[in-house]
Amino acid sequence: MNFDDIRPYNDSEIQAAMQRVAALDLAPQIVRFVYPEADIAVQLKRLADVKTSLELQSTFMNDAIKRIIELTTDGLTHTGLGYLRRRGNYLFLSNHRDITLDAFLLQHLLLEEKGKTSYIVFGDNLLAMPAAADLFRCNKLISMHRGGTPRAFYESLAHLSRYLHLLIEEQRQSVWIAQKNGRAKDGLDRTAPAILKMLAMGSDCKPLEALEALNIVPMSISYEWDPCDTMKANELAVSETGEYKKAPGEDLASVVTGIQGHKGRVHLSIGKPLSPEELVPADGEDLFEHVARVVDSRIIHSYKLMPSNYAAYDMLNHRSRFRSRYGAATMLELEHRMATLADEKRRKLLLEMYANPVVSALETR
């Protein structure tokens, strides 16, 4: 089938796209961020000469991620890469906190440890940003169409699912996808059964066999501080009383804020691929709801709780249950972030955002 409407660029299309990227007005600023001591003209020429996706990812993109880690985090740690075979093909089913970094931090680790990267499924709203569309499509981004009539939306999901099965089963590639549509703005990492139904649609096999063929790997990423936390709290507050409508340029603002903002410690955990036995539901149990619960359990248990999570839980509950796990500096930072919000409702939503991973961990003990 033809997947031109959702696929990333082929290597034959990369150089022309990178020439467009290098010609953007923002390109010198981006290059200066990645290579602050280098000759900008030389680096732009180097960028325009990139000919393959792997070349781009192993040079400029990997250098950019290293720079982001260096400047905006207190270190990136990780576990679980040893579960992956070097030539293995997997579906990384991940919690989702940052629009771009969740997936791109995984690409950095895969490249450093395994010498290869995965494809990435993102909402097509990211491709609506002209300054970013070429760069994303050169980085193996697969577009997930949103909206339209119910029938058109169903057909687009089936189309995407067929492409994912082609990549993973036939081309032996790996793919990253979020566990639900959009980021977990409330800090609750819950897999949408609808995502699992979509993943099973593109196979001629029975749904259980279709999921098994994808080699599902639960993945969790934890940020000590979320640069977009106040933006998310405002969105949640509006959504509680009506439909939230994004302002023009809001997605780009979230991307830039997530990249530039301080994140504290960051941890990425890769789990063991789900075994065939784990996928089998009990008699009478819905397959997709069962698998969603299995994935949720894995993600919650591998999520690295940070001092900010424990402090927010105690502040929210007016107690000192976890007082030994955070210090005064963490409390002051939370209070500072809360002070920038307009009302008590938004301040409570921000605390819940950080506290909910602790609540989830306590509920699944």
mmCIF file of C-alpha atoms in Angstrom:
data_model
loop_
_atom_site.group_PDB
_atom_site.id
_atom_site.type_symbol
_atom_site.label_atom_id
_atom_site.label_comp_id
_atom_site.label_asym_id
_atom_site.label_seq_id
_atom_site.Cartn_x
_atom_site.Cartn_y
_atom_site.Cartn_z
ATOM 1 C CA MET A 1 0.000 0.000 0.000
ATOM 2 C CA ASN A 2 0.982 3.644 -0.370
ATOM 3 C CA PHE A 3 1.827 5.296 2.946
ATOM 4 C CA ASP A 4 3.161 8.569 1.532
ATOM 5 C CA ASP A 5 0.623 10.574 3.540
ATOM 6 C CA ILE A 6 1.993 9.422 6.910
ATOM 7 C CA ARG A 7 5.524 8.115 6.372
ATOM 8 C CA PRO A 8 8.749 10.008 7.104
ATOM 9 C CA TYR A 9 11.120 10.976 4.320
ATOM 10 C CA ASN A 10 13.054 8.263 2.524
ATOM 11 C CA ASP A 11 16.805 8.732 2.330
ATOM 12 C CA SER A 12 16.423 9.857 -1.291
ATOM 13 C CA GLU A 13 14.378 12.819 -0.009
ATOM 14 C CA ILE A 14 16.568 13.774 2.936
ATOM 15 C CA GLN A 15 19.113 16.111 1.363
ATOM 16 C CA ALA A 16 16.538 18.335 -0.328
ATOM 17 C CA ALA A 17 14.667 18.596 2.970
ATOM 18 C CA MET A 18 17.835 19.382 4.909
ATOM 19 C CA GLN A 19 18.695 22.106 2.429
ATOM 20 C CA ARG A 20 15.315 23.666 3.228
ATOM 21 C CA VAL A 21 16.019 23.313 6.959
ATOM 22 C CA ALA A 22 19.437 24.958 6.613
ATOM 23 C CA ALA A 23 17.821 27.866 4.738
ATOM 24 C CA LEU A 24 15.287 28.627 7.499
ATOM 25 C CA ASP A 25 15.597 31.968 9.279
ATOM 26 C CA LEU A 26 15.807 30.049 12.574
ATOM 27 C CA ALA A 27 18.564 27.721 11.365
ATOM 28 C CA PRO A 28 21.561 29.862 12.493
ATOM 29 C CA GLN A 29 20.038 30.170 15.980
ATOM 30 C CA ILE A 30 19.473 26.413 16.207
ATOM 31 C CA VAL A 31 22.999 25.631 15.000
ATOM 32 C CA ARG A 32 24.474 28.142 17.444
ATOM 33 C CA PHE A 33 22.681 26.364 20.299
ATOM 34 C CA VAL A 34 24.104 22.981 19.299
ATOM 35 C CA TYR A 35 27.598 24.184 18.349
ATOM 36 C CA PRO A 36 28.210 27.455 20.249
ATOM 37 C CA GLU A 37 31.929 27.640 19.419
ATOM 38 C CA ALA A 38 31.715 26.594 15.770
ATOM 39 C CA ASP A 39 31.601 28.595 12.567
ATOM 40 C CA ILE A 40 27.858 28.929 11.855
ATOM 41 C CA ALA A 41 28.247 29.029 8.068
ATOM 42 C CA VAL A 42 30.329 25.862 8.099
ATOM 43 C CA GLN A 43 27.768 24.043 10.263
ATOM 44 C CA LEU A 44 24.863 25.186 8.077
ATOM 45 C CA LYS A 45 26.712 23.835 5.037
ATOM 46 C CA ARG A 46 27.299 20.580 6.891
ATOM 47 C CA LEU A 47 23.598 20.401 7.754
ATOM 48 C CA ALA A 48 22.569 21.027 4.151
ATOM 49 C CA ASP A 49 24.862 18.234 2.978
ATOM 50 C CA VAL A 50 23.223 15.526 5.166
ATOM 51 C CA LYS A 51 22.039 12.695 2.917
ATOM 52 C CA THR A 52 20.427 10.078 5.190
ATOM 53 C CA SER A 53 18.270 9.948 8.273
ATOM 54 C CA LEU A 54 20.888 7.989 10.207
ATOM 55 C CA GLU A 55 23.566 10.523 9.281
ATOM 56 C CA LEU A 56 21.373 13.331 10.597
ATOM 57 C CA GLN A 57 20.505 11.477 13.792
ATOM 58 C CA SER A 58 24.042 10.323 14.554
ATOM 59 C CA THR A 59 25.538 13.796 14.081
ATOM 60 C CA PHE A 60 23.438 16.927 14.456
ATOM 61 C CA MET A 61 20.442 15.455 16.313
ATOM 62 C CA ASN A 62 22.510 13.420 18.746
ATOM 63 C CA ASP A 63 24.717 16.437 19.420
ATOM 64 C CA ALA A 64 21.564 18.518 20.005
ATOM 65 C CA ILE A 65 20.181 16.023 22.529
ATOM 66 C CA LYS A 66 23.531 15.895 24.341
ATOM 67 C CA ARG A 67 23.482 19.686 24.503
ATOM 68 C CA ILE A 68 19.932 19.701 25.893
ATOM 69 C CA ILE A 69 20.913 17.142 28.532
ATOM 70 C CA GLU A 70 23.979 19.189 29.463
ATOM 71 C CA LEU A 71 22.247 22.563 29.693
ATOM 72 C CA THR A 72 18.732 21.768 30.934
ATOM 73 C CA THR A 73 18.986 18.657 33.119
ATOM 74 C CA ASP A 74 20.860 17.464 36.176
ATOM 75 C CA GLY A 75 21.635 14.245 34.351
ATOM 76 C CA LEU A 76 19.913 11.543 32.330
ATOM 77 C CA THR A 77 19.870 8.035 33.773
ATOM 78 C CA HIS A 78 18.373 4.922 32.255
ATOM 79 C CA THR A 79 17.639 1.258 32.845
ATOM 80 C CA GLY A 80 16.547 -1.665 30.708
ATOM 81 C CA LEU A 81 18.507 -1.273 27.473
ATOM 82 C CA GLY A 82 19.963 -4.719 28.136
ATOM 83 C CA TYR A 83 16.521 -6.219 27.493
ATOM 84 C CA LEU A 84 16.769 -5.228 23.834
ATOM 85 C CA ARG A 85 18.484 -7.337 21.187
ATOM 86 C CA ARG A 86 20.802 -5.312 18.978
ATOM 87 C CA ARG A 87 18.856 -6.296 15.859
ATOM 88 C CA GLY A 88 15.520 -6.565 17.623
ATOM 89 C CA ASN A 89 12.321 -4.911 16.442
ATOM 90 C CA TYR A 90 9.986 -3.469 19.062
ATOM 91 C CA LEU A 91 7.003 -1.267 19.691
ATOM 92 C CA PHE A 92 7.956 1.094 22.540
ATOM 93 C CA LEU A 93 4.653 1.895 24.254
ATOM 94 C CA SER A 94 5.480 4.877 26.415
ATOM 95 C CA ASN A 95 4.051 7.304 28.903
ATOM 96 C CA HIS A 96 4.082 10.816 27.459
ATOM 97 C CA ARG A 97 5.147 13.997 29.242
ATOM 98 C CA ASP A 98 7.073 16.182 26.773
ATOM 99 C CA ILE A 99 5.921 16.711 23.185
ATOM 100 C CA THR A 100 9.255 15.841 21.577
ATOM 101 C CA LEU A 101 11.841 14.906 24.193
ATOM 102 C CA ASP A 102 10.248 11.659 25.410
ATOM 103 C CA ALA A 103 10.898 10.040 22.055
ATOM 104 C CA PHE A 104 14.114 11.892 21.177
ATOM 105 C CA LEU A 105 15.806 10.947 24.451
ATOM 106 C CA LEU A 106 15.054 7.321 23.570
ATOM 107 C CA GLN A 107 16.606 7.872 20.126
ATOM 108 C CA HIS A 108 19.752 9.219 21.803
ATOM 109 C CA LEU A 109 20.072 6.149 24.037
ATOM 110 C CA LEU A 110 19.316 3.692 21.238
ATOM 111 C CA LEU A 111 21.913 5.332 19.027
ATOM 112 C CA GLU A 112 24.569 5.410 21.748
ATOM 113 C CA GLU A 113 23.969 1.840 22.906
ATOM 114 C CA LYS A 114 22.587 -0.004 19.858
ATOM 115 C CA GLY A 115 23.738 2.046 16.864
ATOM 116 C CA LYS A 116 20.196 2.461 15.512
ATOM 117 C CA THR A 117 17.038 4.453 16.195
ATOM 118 C CA SER A 118 13.301 3.875 16.057
ATOM 119 C CA TYR A 119 10.467 5.434 14.115
ATOM 120 C CA ILE A 120 8.273 7.823 16.102
ATOM 121 C CA VAL A 121 4.480 8.259 15.959
ATOM 122 C CA PHE A 122 3.394 11.863 16.555
ATOM 123 C CA GLY A 123 0.126 13.713 16.046
ATOM 124 C CA ASP A 124 -0.084 15.498 12.721
ATOM 125 C CA ASN A 125 -0.395 18.830 14.576
ATOM 126 C CA LEU A 126 3.411 18.901 14.739
ATOM 127 C CA LEU A 127 3.647 18.852 10.967
ATOM 128 C CA ALA A 128 1.516 22.002 10.852
ATOM 129 C CA MET A 129 4.596 23.917 12.028
ATOM 130 C CA PRO A 130 6.459 24.740 8.782
ATOM 131 C CA ALA A 131 9.724 25.454 10.579
ATOM 132 C CA ALA A 132 9.715 21.977 12.104
ATOM 133 C CA ALA A 133 7.939 19.730 9.572
ATOM 134 C CA ASP A 134 10.984 18.937 7.419
ATOM 135 C CA LEU A 135 13.200 18.286 10.420
ATOM 136 C CA PHE A 136 10.650 15.968 12.011
ATOM 137 C CA ARG A 137 10.085 13.985 8.812
ATOM 138 C CA CYS A 138 13.855 13.576 8.424
ATOM 139 C CA ASN A 139 13.873 12.068 11.932
ATOM 140 C CA LYS A 140 11.616 9.104 11.100
ATOM 141 C CA LEU A 141 8.411 10.760 12.261
ATOM 142 C CA ILE A 142 5.178 8.947 11.358
ATOM 143 C CA SER A 143 2.124 11.184 11.251
ATOM 144 C CA MET A 144 -1.035 10.171 13.119
ATOM 145 C CA HIS A 145 -3.994 11.992 11.583
ATOM 146 C CA ARG A 146 -6.520 13.448 14.005
ATOM 147 C CA GLY A 147 -10.029 14.767 13.475
ATOM 148 C CA GLY A 148 -12.337 14.352 10.504
ATOM 149 C CA THR A 149 -15.545 12.350 10.355
ATOM 150 C CA PRO A 150 -15.767 9.208 12.515
ATOM 151 C CA ARG A 151 -15.430 7.023 9.414
ATOM 152 C CA ALA A 152 -12.446 8.968 8.074
ATOM 153 C CA PHE A 153 -10.786 8.845 11.484
ATOM 154 C CA TYR A 154 -11.326 5.069 11.705
ATOM 155 C CA GLU A 155 -9.846 4.580 8.240
ATOM 156 C CA SER A 156 -6.829 6.728 9.099
ATOM 157 C CA LEU A 157 -6.177 4.623 12.218
ATOM 158 C CA ALA A 158 -6.402 1.393 10.217
ATOM 159 C CA HIS A 159 -4.026 2.884 7.651
ATOM 160 C CA LEU A 160 -1.526 3.827 10.378
ATOM 161 C CA SER A 161 -1.804 0.382 11.957
ATOM 162 C CA ARG A 162 -1.034 -1.348 8.659
ATOM 163 C CA TYR A 163 2.065 0.813 8.288
ATOM 164 C CA LEU A 164 3.253 -0.015 11.821
ATOM 165 C CA HIS A 165 2.871 -3.750 11.196
ATOM 166 C CA LEU A 166 4.776 -3.377 7.933
ATOM 167 C CA LEU A 167 7.637 -1.597 9.688
ATOM 168 C CA ILE A 168 7.868 -3.926 12.670
ATOM 169 C CA GLU A 169 6.976 -7.330 11.219
ATOM 170 C CA GLU A 170 8.336 -7.117 7.673
ATOM 171 C CA GLN A 171 11.020 -4.440 7.758
ATOM 172 C CA ARG A 172 12.229 -5.364 11.271
ATOM 173 C CA GLN A 173 12.158 -1.755 12.483
ATOM 174 C CA SER A 174 11.209 -0.380 15.907
ATOM 175 C CA VAL A 175 8.593 2.268 16.636
ATOM 176 C CA TRP A 176 7.852 4.617 19.576
ATOM 177 C CA ILE A 177 4.236 5.524 20.330
ATOM 178 C CA ALA A 178 2.549 7.145 23.325
ATOM 179 C CA GLN A 179 0.220 5.072 25.475
ATOM 180 C CA LYS A 180 -2.646 7.487 24.821
ATOM 181 C CA ASN A 181 -3.549 10.441 22.632
ATOM 182 C CA GLY A 182 -1.608 13.449 23.910
ATOM 183 C CA ARG A 183 0.527 14.096 26.946
ATOM 184 C CA ALA A 184 -0.466 13.035 30.465
ATOM 185 C CA LYS A 185 -0.994 16.588 31.687
ATOM 186 C CA ASP A 186 -2.398 15.375 35.024
ATOM 187 C CA GLY A 187 0.543 13.051 35.747
ATOM 188 C CA LEU A 188 -1.618 9.918 35.452
ATOM 189 C CA ASP A 189 -0.020 7.417 33.097
ATOM 190 C CA ARG A 190 -2.900 5.356 31.744
ATOM 191 C CA THR A 191 -2.861 3.336 28.527
ATOM 192 C CA ALA A 192 -5.881 3.936 26.309
ATOM 193 C CA PRO A 193 -7.406 0.608 25.189
ATOM 194 C CA ALA A 194 -8.264 2.442 21.952
ATOM 195 C CA ILE A 195 -4.533 2.715 21.165
ATOM 196 C CA LEU A 196 -4.205 -1.053 21.542
ATOM 197 C CA LYS A 197 -7.252 -1.627 19.343
ATOM 198 C CA MET A 198 -5.640 0.579 16.703
ATOM 199 C CA LEU A 199 -2.406 -1.415 16.938
ATOM 200 C CA ALA A 200 -4.296 -4.653 16.287
ATOM 201 C CA MET A 201 -6.288 -3.305 13.320
ATOM 202 C CA GLY A 202 -3.499 -3.480 10.766
ATOM 203 C CA SER A 203 -2.933 -7.219 10.886
ATOM 204 C CA ASP A 204 -4.779 -10.099 9.257
ATOM 205 C CA CYS A 205 -4.202 -12.119 12.431
ATOM 206 C CA LYS A 206 -6.505 -12.326 15.417
ATOM 207 C CA PRO A 207 -6.129 -9.326 17.788
ATOM 208 C CA LEU A 208 -4.088 -11.255 20.374
ATOM 209 C CA GLU A 209 -1.678 -12.525 17.726
ATOM 210 C CA ALA A 210 -1.479 -9.048 16.169
ATOM 211 C CA LEU A 211 -0.383 -7.519 19.474
ATOM 212 C CA GLU A 212 2.074 -10.328 20.106
ATOM 213 C CA ALA A 213 3.717 -9.735 16.707
ATOM 214 C CA LEU A 214 4.521 -6.130 17.653
ATOM 215 C CA ASN A 215 6.918 -7.053 20.510
ATOM 216 C CA ILE A 216 5.464 -4.452 22.873
ATOM 217 C CA VAL A 217 7.985 -2.877 25.252
ATOM 218 C CA PRO A 218 6.515 -0.708 28.053
ATOM 219 C CA MET A 219 8.621 2.420 28.573
ATOM 220 C CA SER A 220 8.448 5.166 31.179
ATOM 221 C CA ILE A 221 10.156 8.530 31.352
ATOM 222 C CA SER A 222 10.346 10.661 34.485
ATOM 223 C CA TYR A 223 11.231 14.356 34.738
ATOM 224 C CA GLU A 224 11.964 15.914 38.104
ATOM 225 C CA TRP A 225 10.581 19.217 36.809
ATOM 226 C CA ASP A 226 8.236 19.772 33.882
ATOM 227 C CA PRO A 227 9.034 23.046 32.068
ATOM 228 C CA CYS A 228 5.447 23.111 30.762
ATOM 229 C CA ASP A 229 3.785 22.454 34.139
ATOM 230 C CA THR A 230 2.082 25.840 34.501
ATOM 231 C CA MET A 231 0.927 25.721 30.882
ATOM 232 C CA LYS A 232 -0.579 22.291 31.525
ATOM 233 C CA ALA A 233 -2.263 23.468 34.743
ATOM 234 C CA ASN A 234 -3.894 26.342 32.871
ATOM 235 C CA GLU A 235 -5.089 23.992 30.129
ATOM 236 C CA LEU A 236 -6.520 21.528 32.645
ATOM 237 C CA ALA A 237 -8.339 24.322 34.487
ATOM 238 C CA VAL A 238 -10.029 25.529 31.299
ATOM 239 C CA SER A 239 -10.831 21.960 30.208
ATOM 240 C CA GLU A 240 -12.738 21.309 33.439
ATOM 241 C CA THR A 241 -15.328 23.935 32.573
ATOM 242 C CA GLY A 242 -15.346 23.791 28.790
ATOM 243 C CA GLU A 243 -13.443 22.841 25.648
ATOM 244 C CA TYR A 244 -9.836 23.990 25.570
ATOM 245 C CA LYS A 245 -8.834 25.528 22.242
ATOM 246 C CA LYS A 246 -5.147 25.936 21.538
ATOM 247 C CA ALA A 247 -3.936 29.363 20.546
ATOM 248 C CA PRO A 248 -1.993 29.751 17.288
ATOM 249 C CA GLY A 249 1.607 28.726 17.850
ATOM 250 C CA GLU A 250 0.866 27.022 21.171
ATOM 251 C CA ASP A 251 2.278 23.647 20.103
ATOM 252 C CA LEU A 252 5.519 25.292 19.010
ATOM 253 C CA ALA A 253 5.677 27.192 22.310
ATOM 254 C CA SER A 254 5.300 23.894 24.194
ATOM 255 C CA VAL A 255 8.042 22.287 22.096
ATOM 256 C CA VAL A 256 10.451 25.175 22.713
ATOM 257 C CA THR A 257 9.610 25.446 26.427
ATOM 258 C CA GLY A 258 10.039 21.706 26.895
ATOM 259 C CA ILE A 259 13.444 21.794 25.211
ATOM 260 C CA GLN A 260 14.814 24.935 26.852
ATOM 261 C CA GLY A 261 13.322 24.691 30.354
ATOM 262 C CA HIS A 262 15.136 23.171 33.320
ATOM 263 C CA LYS A 263 14.096 19.573 33.938
ATOM 264 C CA GLY A 264 16.231 18.520 36.893
ATOM 265 C CA ARG A 265 16.929 14.820 36.914
ATOM 266 C CA VAL A 266 15.539 12.723 34.067
ATOM 267 C CA HIS A 267 15.180 8.939 34.031
ATOM 268 C CA LEU A 268 14.162 6.669 31.166
ATOM 269 C CA SER A 269 13.201 3.076 31.903
ATOM 270 C CA ILE A 270 12.799 0.405 29.240
ATOM 271 C CA GLY A 271 10.940 -2.723 30.297
ATOM 272 C CA LYS A 272 11.100 -6.316 29.187
ATOM 273 C CA PRO A 273 9.053 -7.025 26.067
ATOM 274 C CA LEU A 274 5.613 -8.299 27.027
ATOM 275 C CA SER A 275 5.542 -12.087 26.916
ATOM 276 C CA PRO A 276 2.779 -13.969 25.078
ATOM 277 C CA GLU A 277 1.517 -15.190 28.457
ATOM 278 C CA GLU A 278 1.148 -11.616 29.762
ATOM 279 C CA LEU A 279 -1.054 -10.693 26.825
ATOM 280 C CA VAL A 280 -3.643 -13.427 27.418
ATOM 281 C CA PRO A 281 -6.716 -12.125 29.298
ATOM 282 C CA ALA A 282 -8.673 -14.143 31.809
ATOM 283 C CA ASP A 283 -11.904 -15.748 30.662
ATOM 284 C CA GLY A 284 -14.501 -13.059 30.033
ATOM 285 C CA GLU A 285 -11.967 -10.221 30.247
ATOM 286 C CA ASP A 286 -11.587 -7.775 27.375
ATOM 287 C CA LEU A 287 -8.230 -8.236 25.625
ATOM 288 C CA PHE A 288 -7.458 -4.553 25.178
ATOM 289 C CA GLU A 289 -8.431 -3.538 28.696
ATOM 290 C CA HIS A 290 -6.326 -6.395 30.052
ATOM 291 C CA VAL A 291 -3.235 -5.432 28.049
ATOM 292 C CA ALA A 292 -3.727 -1.781 29.016
ATOM 293 C CA ARG A 293 -3.649 -2.764 32.686
ATOM 294 C CA VAL A 294 -0.506 -4.853 32.180
ATOM 295 C CA VAL A 295 1.253 -1.977 30.428
ATOM 296 C CA ASP A 296 0.082 0.499 33.091
ATOM 297 C CA SER A 297 1.470 -1.694 35.866
ATOM 298 C CA ARG A 298 4.836 -1.951 34.132
ATOM 299 C CA ILE A 299 5.064 1.785 33.468
ATOM 300 C CA ILE A 300 4.004 2.787 36.972
ATOM 301 C CA HIS A 301 6.428 0.386 38.646
ATOM 302 C CA SER A 302 9.364 1.506 36.503
ATOM 303 C CA TYR A 303 8.594 5.240 36.857
ATOM 304 C CA LYS A 304 11.329 6.886 38.915
ATOM 305 C CA LEU A 305 9.700 9.002 41.594
ATOM 306 C CA MET A 306 11.552 12.261 42.203
ATOM 307 C CA PRO A 307 11.707 14.578 45.256
ATOM 308 C CA SER A 308 9.244 16.879 43.460
ATOM 309 C CA ASN A 309 6.690 14.056 43.339
ATOM 310 C CA TYR A 310 6.985 13.267 47.050
ATOM 311 C CA ALA A 311 6.941 16.937 48.079
ATOM 312 C CA ALA A 312 3.835 17.643 45.988
ATOM 313 C CA TYR A 313 2.066 14.640 47.513
ATOM 314 C CA ASP A 314 2.780 15.875 51.039
ATOM 315 C CA MET A 315 1.787 19.471 50.231
ATOM 316 C CA LEU A 316 -1.445 18.319 48.620
ATOM 317 C CA ASN A 317 -2.350 16.108 51.574
ATOM 318 C CA HIS A 318 -1.075 18.465 54.310
ATOM 319 C CA ARG A 319 1.185 15.863 55.811
ATOM 320 C CA SER A 320 4.848 14.832 56.049
ATOM 321 C CA ARG A 321 4.640 11.202 55.037
ATOM 322 C CA PHE A 322 7.613 11.414 52.662
ATOM 323 C CA ARG A 323 9.519 14.260 54.334
ATOM 324 C CA SER A 324 12.811 12.324 54.241
ATOM 325 C CA ARG A 325 12.691 12.148 50.420
ATOM 326 C CA TYR A 326 12.885 15.860 49.610
ATOM 327 C CA GLY A 327 14.435 19.011 50.995
ATOM 328 C CA ALA A 328 13.559 22.654 51.511
ATOM 329 C CA ALA A 329 14.806 23.573 48.030
ATOM 330 C CA THR A 330 12.229 21.271 46.426
ATOM 331 C CA MET A 331 9.427 22.792 48.497
ATOM 332 C CA LEU A 332 10.529 26.312 47.578
ATOM 333 C CA GLU A 333 10.611 25.432 43.869
ATOM 334 C CA LEU A 334 7.082 24.024 44.007
ATOM 335 C CA GLU A 335 5.863 27.105 45.860
ATOM 336 C CA HIS A 336 7.518 29.355 43.282
ATOM 337 C CA ARG A 337 5.765 27.557 40.413
ATOM 338 C CA MET A 338 2.431 27.682 42.217
ATOM 339 C CA ALA A 339 2.830 31.420 42.843
ATOM 340 C CA THR A 340 2.888 32.105 39.100
ATOM 341 C CA LEU A 341 -0.622 30.667 38.687
ATOM 342 C CA ALA A 342 -3.745 32.796 38.881
ATOM 343 C CA ASP A 343 -5.865 30.922 41.418
ATOM 344 C CA GLU A 344 -6.068 28.097 43.919
ATOM 345 C CA LYS A 345 -7.681 25.770 41.379
ATOM 346 C CA ARG A 346 -4.658 25.962 39.075
ATOM 347 C CA ARG A 347 -2.220 25.639 41.974
ATOM 348 C CA LYS A 348 -3.981 22.466 43.105
ATOM 349 C CA LEU A 349 -3.862 21.055 39.558
ATOM 350 C CA LEU A 350 -0.111 21.692 39.418
ATOM 351 C CA LEU A 351 0.423 19.860 42.699
ATOM 352 C CA GLU A 352 -1.716 16.954 41.495
ATOM 353 C CA MET A 353 0.369 16.768 38.324
ATOM 354 C CA TYR A 354 3.474 16.053 40.398
ATOM 355 C CA ALA A 355 1.730 14.042 43.147
ATOM 356 C CA ASN A 356 -0.254 11.628 40.959
ATOM 357 C CA PRO A 357 2.728 9.353 40.123
ATOM 358 C CA VAL A 358 3.063 8.763 43.877
ATOM 359 C CA VAL A 359 -0.676 8.058 44.135
ATOM 360 C CA SER A 360 -0.409 5.572 41.250
ATOM 361 C CA ALA A 361 2.562 3.837 42.858
ATOM 362 C CA LEU A 362 0.733 3.521 46.187
ATOM 363 C CA GLU A 363 -2.398 2.135 44.486
ATOM 364 C CA THR A 364 -0.473 -0.577 42.631
ATOM 365 C CA ARG A 365 1.629 -1.863 45.510
#
